[in-house]
Short mmCIF file of C-alpha atoms in Angstrom, two decimals:
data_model
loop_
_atom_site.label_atom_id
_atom_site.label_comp_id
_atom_site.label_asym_id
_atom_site.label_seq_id
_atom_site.Cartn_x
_atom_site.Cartn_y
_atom_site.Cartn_z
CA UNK A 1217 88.56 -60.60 -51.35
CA UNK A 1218 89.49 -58.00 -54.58
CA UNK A 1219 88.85 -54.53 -54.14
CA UNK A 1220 85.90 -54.46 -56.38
CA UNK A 1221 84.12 -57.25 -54.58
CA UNK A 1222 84.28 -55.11 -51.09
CA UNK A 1223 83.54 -51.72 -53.11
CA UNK A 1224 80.41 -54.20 -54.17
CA UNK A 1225 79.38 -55.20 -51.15
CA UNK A 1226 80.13 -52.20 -49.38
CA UNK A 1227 76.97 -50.43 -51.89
CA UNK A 1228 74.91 -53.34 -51.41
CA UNK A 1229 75.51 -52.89 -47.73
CA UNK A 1230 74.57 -49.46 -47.75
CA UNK A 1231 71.26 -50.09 -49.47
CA UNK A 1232 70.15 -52.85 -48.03
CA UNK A 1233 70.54 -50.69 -44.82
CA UNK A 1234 67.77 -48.57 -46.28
CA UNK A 1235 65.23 -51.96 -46.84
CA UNK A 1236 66.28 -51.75 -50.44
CA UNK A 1237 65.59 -47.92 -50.79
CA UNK A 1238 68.05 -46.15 -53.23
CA UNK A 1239 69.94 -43.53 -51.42
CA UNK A 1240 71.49 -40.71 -53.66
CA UNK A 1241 74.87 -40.65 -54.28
CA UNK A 1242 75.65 -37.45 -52.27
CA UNK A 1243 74.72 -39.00 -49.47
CA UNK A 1244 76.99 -41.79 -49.59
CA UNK A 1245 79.46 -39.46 -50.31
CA UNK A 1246 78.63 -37.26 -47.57
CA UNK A 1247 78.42 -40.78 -45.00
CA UNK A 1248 81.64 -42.09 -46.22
CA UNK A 1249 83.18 -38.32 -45.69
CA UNK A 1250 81.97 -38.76 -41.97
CA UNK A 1251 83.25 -42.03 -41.70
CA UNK A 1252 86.96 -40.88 -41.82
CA UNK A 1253 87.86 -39.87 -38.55
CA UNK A 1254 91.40 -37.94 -40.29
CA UNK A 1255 88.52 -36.26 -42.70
CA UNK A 1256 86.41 -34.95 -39.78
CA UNK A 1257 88.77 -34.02 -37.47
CA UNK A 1258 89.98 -31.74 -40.66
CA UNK A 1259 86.98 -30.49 -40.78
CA UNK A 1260 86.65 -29.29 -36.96
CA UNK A 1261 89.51 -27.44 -37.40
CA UNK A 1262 89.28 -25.66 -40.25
CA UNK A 1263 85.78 -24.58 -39.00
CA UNK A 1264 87.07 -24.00 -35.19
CA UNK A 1265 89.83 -21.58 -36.90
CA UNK A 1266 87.21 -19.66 -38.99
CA UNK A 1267 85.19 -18.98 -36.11
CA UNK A 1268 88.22 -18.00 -34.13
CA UNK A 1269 89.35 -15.58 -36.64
CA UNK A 1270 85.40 -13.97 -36.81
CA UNK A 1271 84.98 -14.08 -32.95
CA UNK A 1272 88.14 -14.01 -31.76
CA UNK A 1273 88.59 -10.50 -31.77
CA UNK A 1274 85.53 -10.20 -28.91
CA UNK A 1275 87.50 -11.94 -26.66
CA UNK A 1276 90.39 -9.04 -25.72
CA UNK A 1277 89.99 -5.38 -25.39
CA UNK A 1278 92.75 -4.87 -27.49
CA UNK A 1279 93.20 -3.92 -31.24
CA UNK A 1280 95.91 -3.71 -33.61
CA UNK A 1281 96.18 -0.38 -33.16
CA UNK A 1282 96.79 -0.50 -28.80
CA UNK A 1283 100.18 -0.34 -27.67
CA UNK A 1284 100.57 -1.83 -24.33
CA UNK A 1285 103.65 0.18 -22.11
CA UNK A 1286 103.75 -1.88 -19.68
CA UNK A 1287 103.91 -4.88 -21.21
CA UNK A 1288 106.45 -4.43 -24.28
CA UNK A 1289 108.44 -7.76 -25.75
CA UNK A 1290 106.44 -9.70 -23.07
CA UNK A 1291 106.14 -13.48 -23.22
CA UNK A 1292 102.14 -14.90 -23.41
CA UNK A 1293 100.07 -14.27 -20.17
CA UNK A 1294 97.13 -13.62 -18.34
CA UNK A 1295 96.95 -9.92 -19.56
CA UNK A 1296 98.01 -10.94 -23.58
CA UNK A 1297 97.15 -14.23 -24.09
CA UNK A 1298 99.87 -14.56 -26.81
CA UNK A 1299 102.12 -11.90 -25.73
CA UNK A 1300 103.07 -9.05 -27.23
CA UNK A 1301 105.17 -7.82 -29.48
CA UNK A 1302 108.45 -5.47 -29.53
CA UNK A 1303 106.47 -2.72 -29.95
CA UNK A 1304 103.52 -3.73 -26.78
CA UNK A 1305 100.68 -4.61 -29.62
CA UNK A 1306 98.61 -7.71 -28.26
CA UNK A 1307 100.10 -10.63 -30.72
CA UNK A 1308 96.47 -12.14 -29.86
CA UNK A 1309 94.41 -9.77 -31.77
CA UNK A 1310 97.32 -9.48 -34.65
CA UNK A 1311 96.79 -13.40 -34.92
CA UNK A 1312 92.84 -13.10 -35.57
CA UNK A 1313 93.61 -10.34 -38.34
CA UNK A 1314 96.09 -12.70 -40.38
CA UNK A 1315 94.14 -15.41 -39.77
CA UNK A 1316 91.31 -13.96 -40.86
CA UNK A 1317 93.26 -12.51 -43.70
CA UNK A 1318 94.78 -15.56 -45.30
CA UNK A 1319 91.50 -17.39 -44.51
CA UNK A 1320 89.21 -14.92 -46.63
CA UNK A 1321 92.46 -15.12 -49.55
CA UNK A 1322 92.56 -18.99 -49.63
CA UNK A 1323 88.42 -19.14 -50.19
CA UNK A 1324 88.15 -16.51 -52.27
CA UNK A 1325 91.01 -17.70 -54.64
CA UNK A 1326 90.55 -21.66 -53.94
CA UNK A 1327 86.56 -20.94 -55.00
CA UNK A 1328 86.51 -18.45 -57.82
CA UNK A 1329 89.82 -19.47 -59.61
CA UNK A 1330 89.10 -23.35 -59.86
CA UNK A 1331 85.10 -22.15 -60.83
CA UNK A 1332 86.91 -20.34 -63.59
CA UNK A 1333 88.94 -23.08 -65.11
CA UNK A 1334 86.38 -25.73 -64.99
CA UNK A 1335 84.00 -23.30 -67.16
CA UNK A 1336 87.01 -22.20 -68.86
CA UNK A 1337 88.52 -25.86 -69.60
CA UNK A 1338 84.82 -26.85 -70.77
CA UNK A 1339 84.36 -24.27 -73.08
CA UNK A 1340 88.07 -25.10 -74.96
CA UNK A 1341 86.72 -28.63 -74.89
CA UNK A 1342 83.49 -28.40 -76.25
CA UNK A 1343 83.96 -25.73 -79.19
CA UNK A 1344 87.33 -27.17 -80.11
CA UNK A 1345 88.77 -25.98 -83.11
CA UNK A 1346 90.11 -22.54 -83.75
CA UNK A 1347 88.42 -21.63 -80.52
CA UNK A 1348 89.98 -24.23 -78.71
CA UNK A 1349 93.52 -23.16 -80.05
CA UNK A 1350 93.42 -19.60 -79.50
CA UNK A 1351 91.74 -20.45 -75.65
CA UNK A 1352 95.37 -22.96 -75.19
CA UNK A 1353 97.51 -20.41 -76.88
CA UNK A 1354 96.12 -17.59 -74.27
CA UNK A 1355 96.48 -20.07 -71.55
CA UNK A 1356 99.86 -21.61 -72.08
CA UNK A 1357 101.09 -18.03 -72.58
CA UNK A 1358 99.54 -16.67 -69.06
CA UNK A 1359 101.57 -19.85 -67.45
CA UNK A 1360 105.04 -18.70 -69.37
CA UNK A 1361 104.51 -15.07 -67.22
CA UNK A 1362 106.42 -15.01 -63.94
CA UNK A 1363 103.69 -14.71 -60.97
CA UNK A 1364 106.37 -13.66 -58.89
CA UNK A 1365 107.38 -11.11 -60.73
CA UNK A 1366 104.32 -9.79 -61.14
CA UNK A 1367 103.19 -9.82 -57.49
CA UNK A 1368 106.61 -7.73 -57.02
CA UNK A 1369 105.89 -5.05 -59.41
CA UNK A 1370 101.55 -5.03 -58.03
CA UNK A 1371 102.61 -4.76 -54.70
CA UNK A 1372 105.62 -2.80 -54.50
CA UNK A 1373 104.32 0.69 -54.59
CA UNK A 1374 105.35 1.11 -58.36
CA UNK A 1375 102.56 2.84 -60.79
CA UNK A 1376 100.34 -0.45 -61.11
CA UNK A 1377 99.99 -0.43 -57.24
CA UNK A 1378 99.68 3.24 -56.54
CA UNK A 1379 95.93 1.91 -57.00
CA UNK A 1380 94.12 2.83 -53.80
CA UNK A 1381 93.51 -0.93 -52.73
CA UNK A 1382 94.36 -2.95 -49.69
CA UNK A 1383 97.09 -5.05 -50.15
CA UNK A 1384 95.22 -8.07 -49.43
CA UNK A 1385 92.85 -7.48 -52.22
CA UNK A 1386 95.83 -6.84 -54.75
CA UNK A 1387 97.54 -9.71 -53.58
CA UNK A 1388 93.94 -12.14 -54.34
CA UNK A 1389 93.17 -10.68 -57.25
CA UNK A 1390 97.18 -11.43 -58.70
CA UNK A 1391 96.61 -14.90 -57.64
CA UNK A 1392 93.26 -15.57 -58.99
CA UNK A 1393 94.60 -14.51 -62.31
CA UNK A 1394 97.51 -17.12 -62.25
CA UNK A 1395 95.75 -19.80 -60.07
CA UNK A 1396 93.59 -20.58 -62.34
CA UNK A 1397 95.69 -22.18 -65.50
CA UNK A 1398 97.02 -25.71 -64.27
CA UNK A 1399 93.65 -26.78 -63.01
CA UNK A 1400 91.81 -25.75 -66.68
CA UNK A 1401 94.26 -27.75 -68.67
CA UNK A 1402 93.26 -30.79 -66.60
CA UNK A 1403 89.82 -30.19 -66.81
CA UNK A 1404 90.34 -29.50 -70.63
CA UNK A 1405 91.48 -32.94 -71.06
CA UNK A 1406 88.69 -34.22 -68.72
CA UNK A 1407 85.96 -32.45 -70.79
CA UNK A 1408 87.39 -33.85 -74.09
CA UNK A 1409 86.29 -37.45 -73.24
CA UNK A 1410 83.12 -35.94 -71.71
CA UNK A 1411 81.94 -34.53 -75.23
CA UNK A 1412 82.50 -38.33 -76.69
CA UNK A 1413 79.59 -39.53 -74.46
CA UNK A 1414 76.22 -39.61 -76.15
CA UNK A 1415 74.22 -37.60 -73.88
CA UNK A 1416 76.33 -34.71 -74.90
CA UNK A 1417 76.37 -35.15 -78.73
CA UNK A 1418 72.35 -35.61 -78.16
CA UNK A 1419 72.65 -32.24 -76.02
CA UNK A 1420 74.39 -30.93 -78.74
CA UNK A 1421 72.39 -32.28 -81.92
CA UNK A 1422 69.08 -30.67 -80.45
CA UNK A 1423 70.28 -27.84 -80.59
CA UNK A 1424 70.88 -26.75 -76.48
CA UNK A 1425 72.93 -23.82 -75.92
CA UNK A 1426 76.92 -24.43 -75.37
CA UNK A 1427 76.20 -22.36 -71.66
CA UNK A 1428 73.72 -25.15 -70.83
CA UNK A 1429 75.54 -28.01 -72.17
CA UNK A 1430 78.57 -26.58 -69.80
CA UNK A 1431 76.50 -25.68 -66.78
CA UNK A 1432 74.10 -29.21 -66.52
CA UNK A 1433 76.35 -32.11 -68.32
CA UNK A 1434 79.98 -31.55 -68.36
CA UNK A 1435 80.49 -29.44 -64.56
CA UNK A 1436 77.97 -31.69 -63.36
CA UNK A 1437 80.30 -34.76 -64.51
CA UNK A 1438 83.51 -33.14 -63.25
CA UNK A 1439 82.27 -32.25 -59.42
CA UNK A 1440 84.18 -34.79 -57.96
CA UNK A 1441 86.96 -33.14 -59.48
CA UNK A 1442 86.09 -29.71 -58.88
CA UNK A 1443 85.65 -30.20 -55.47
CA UNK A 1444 89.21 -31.89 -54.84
CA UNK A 1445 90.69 -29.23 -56.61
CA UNK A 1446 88.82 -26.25 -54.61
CA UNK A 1447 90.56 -27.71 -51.70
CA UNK A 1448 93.94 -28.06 -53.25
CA UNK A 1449 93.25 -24.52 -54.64
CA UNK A 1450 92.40 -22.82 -51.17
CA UNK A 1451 95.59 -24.80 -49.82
CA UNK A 1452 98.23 -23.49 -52.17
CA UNK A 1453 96.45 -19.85 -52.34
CA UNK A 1454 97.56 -19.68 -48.30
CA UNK A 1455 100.95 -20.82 -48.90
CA UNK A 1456 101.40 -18.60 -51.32
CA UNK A 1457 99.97 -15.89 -49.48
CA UNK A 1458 102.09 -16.71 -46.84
CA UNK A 1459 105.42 -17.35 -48.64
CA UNK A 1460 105.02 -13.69 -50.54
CA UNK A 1461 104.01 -12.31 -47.63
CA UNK A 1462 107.48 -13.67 -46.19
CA UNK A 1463 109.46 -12.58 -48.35
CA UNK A 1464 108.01 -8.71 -48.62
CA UNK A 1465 105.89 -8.93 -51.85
CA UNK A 1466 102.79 -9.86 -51.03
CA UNK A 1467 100.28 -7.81 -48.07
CA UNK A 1468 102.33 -4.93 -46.54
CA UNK A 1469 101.24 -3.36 -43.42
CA UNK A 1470 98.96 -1.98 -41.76
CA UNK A 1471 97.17 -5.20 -43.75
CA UNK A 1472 97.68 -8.43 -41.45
CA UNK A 1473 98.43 -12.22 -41.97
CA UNK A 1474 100.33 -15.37 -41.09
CA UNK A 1475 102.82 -14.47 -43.59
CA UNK A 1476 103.68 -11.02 -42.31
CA UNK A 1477 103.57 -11.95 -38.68
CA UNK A 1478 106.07 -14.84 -39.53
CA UNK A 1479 108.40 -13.20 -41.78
CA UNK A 1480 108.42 -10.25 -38.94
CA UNK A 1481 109.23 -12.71 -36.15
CA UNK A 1482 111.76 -15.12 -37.99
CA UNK A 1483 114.66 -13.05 -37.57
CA UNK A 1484 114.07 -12.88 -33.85
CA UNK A 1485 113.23 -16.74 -33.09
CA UNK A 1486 115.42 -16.60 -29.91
CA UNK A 1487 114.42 -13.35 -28.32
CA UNK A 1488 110.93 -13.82 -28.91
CA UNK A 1489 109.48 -17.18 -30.10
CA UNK A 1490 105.74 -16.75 -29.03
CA UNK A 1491 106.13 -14.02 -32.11
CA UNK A 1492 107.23 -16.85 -34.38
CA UNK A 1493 105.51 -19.96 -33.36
CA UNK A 1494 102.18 -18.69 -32.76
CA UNK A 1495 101.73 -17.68 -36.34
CA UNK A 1496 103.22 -20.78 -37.61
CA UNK A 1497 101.45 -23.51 -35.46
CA UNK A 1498 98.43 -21.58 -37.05
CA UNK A 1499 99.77 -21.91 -40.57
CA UNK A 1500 100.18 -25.58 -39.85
CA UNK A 1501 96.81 -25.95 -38.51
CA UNK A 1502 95.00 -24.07 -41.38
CA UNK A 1503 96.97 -26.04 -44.08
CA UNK A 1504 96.64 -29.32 -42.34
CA UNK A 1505 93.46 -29.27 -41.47
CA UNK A 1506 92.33 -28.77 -45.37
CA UNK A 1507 94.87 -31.51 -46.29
CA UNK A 1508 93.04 -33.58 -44.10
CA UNK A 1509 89.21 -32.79 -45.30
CA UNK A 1510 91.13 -33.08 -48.83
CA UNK A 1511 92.48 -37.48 -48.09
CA UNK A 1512 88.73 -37.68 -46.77
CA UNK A 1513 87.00 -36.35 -50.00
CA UNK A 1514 89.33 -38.13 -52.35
CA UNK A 1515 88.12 -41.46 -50.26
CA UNK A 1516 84.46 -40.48 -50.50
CA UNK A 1517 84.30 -39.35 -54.09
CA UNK A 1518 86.22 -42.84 -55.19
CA UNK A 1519 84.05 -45.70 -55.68
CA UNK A 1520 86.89 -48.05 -55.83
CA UNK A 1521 88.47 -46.49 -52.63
CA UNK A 1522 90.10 -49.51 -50.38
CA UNK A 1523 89.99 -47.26 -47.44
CA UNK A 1524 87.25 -48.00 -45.88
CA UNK A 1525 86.29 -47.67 -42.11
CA UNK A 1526 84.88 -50.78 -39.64
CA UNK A 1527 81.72 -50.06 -40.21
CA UNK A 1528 81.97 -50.62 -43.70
CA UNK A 1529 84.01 -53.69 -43.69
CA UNK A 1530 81.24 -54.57 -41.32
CA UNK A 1531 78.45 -53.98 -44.14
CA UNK A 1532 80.55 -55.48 -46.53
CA UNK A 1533 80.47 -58.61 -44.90
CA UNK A 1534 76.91 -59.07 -43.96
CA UNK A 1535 75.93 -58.66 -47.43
CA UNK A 1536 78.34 -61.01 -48.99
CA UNK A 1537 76.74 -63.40 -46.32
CA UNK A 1538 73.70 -62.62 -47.71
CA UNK A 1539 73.82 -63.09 -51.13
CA UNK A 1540 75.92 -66.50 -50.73
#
């Protein structure tokens, strides 16, 4: 059987389910989504390690700020659940502060920089033209600036960050203004063939406002995309977080995150590797976890998707018995 004749079924299936009542098309998304074990399994754990990093820090008396004498460089126990580090600071509570940290900077940027570029990448689309040039010039111009360079020179105490805020904030602010570019080219191109369909030029020949037209027929049209690229978005905002953070030009103490409490610990692996792995096993879980929820969405949004679960195979078959 082709692909298209199981994508077929598999609707018809999921209809006739409902005694012939149309079900919207969010909620097939939304039942496929669940259907993917991978997908929801992503899911619990992103959402187990946001709670964690909001309630975590009820579960130990310590804070960032308590230095432990007795229990200096010690390995994970009863006292410290992760240990602590060289200096007797519980590595438990440092572990919900990054977390926390690079979870807030992955939303934030993942959210408002791919919310940008779709409004952004509409608006070169649909006015075209002069605007449209001057919109691609200013973009392919902010891709041609070194990010890293400019994270550097925010961060490094020079006169641009003698600014009195945290270095977390500087750091998501520098990467929503440079996260933003790849996804509004795509979404350019996207748009273009959008604004070829006739319910735009109708939009368009009555006489509806551009911010309308944007905001309830191209975004609309896009979501699928949008939404895939939020999650790719809050991905590569946490590896980059963590990767500056690494290498000294990205959040500087007394500011906390996986990629401080990493690039601290990787030059003593061997002395003391609950200092090391803890922070990475949580890297891994953050980024894997929204890899995961990202396969499942990409299956759900994709009505030609041969991944498809039991049950659906299931549904597929009972309604090509059916209609033979």
């Amino acid at each position: 059987m082709s692909v298209v004749n199981e994508v077929t079924a598999e609707m018809q299936a999921e209809r006739l389910e409902h005694d012939g009542v149309v079900i919207s098309k969010g909620r097939i998304i939304f039942r496929r989504f669940l259907r993917n074990k991978t997908a929801v399994a992503g899911l619990t754990l992103f959402l187990f390690l946001v709670v964690f990093s909001v309630l975590g820090q009820f579960l130990t008396p310590w804070t960032k700020n308590d230095i432990d004498p007795a229990y200096i460089g010690d390995a994970p126990s009863a006292e410290h659940f992760f240990g602590t580090t060289q200096a007797g600071v519980d590595l438990y509570i440092l572990m919900v502060e990054g977390l926390r940290t690079s979870i807030v900077i992955g939303l934030v940027v993942g959210l408002g920089s791919m919310l940008f570029a779709a409004v952004y990448g509409c608006v070169m689309a649909l006015y075209g033209g002069k605007v449209d040039k001057v919109m691609l010039f200013i973009l392919e111009a902010l891709i041609m600036m070194p990010s890293l360079l400019v994270v550097a020179v925010v961060t490094s105490g020079g006169s641009v960050g003698k600014a009195s805020l945290p270095s977390w904030l500087t750091l998501t602010i520098v990467l929503l203004v440079f996260n933003w570019m790849g996804p509004a080219r795509l979404i350019r191109s996207i748009s273009m063939s959008l604004i070829e369909r006739d319910f735009v030029k109708a939009a368009r020949y009555m006489g509806v406002p551009t911010r309308d037209i944007v905001r309830k027929h191209l975004i609309p049209n896009i979501g699928s995309l949008l939404v895939l690229e939020i999650t790719r978005g809050v991905t590569l905002a946490i590896l980059l977080e963590v990767s500056y953070s690494f290498i000294g030009v990205g959040i500087k103490p007394p500011d906390m995150s996986l990629g401080i409490l990493i690039g601290q610990a990787s030059q003593q692996v061997s002395s003391f590797p609950w200092m090391f792995w803890f922070p990475l096993l949580a890297m891994f879980a953050l980024t894997g976890s929204m890899a995961m929820m990202n396969d499942g969405l990409r299956d759900a949004f994709d009505p030609s998707s041969a991944s498809v679960g039991r049950t659906r195979k299931r549904k597929a078959r009972t309604a090509q018995e059916k209609t033979a």
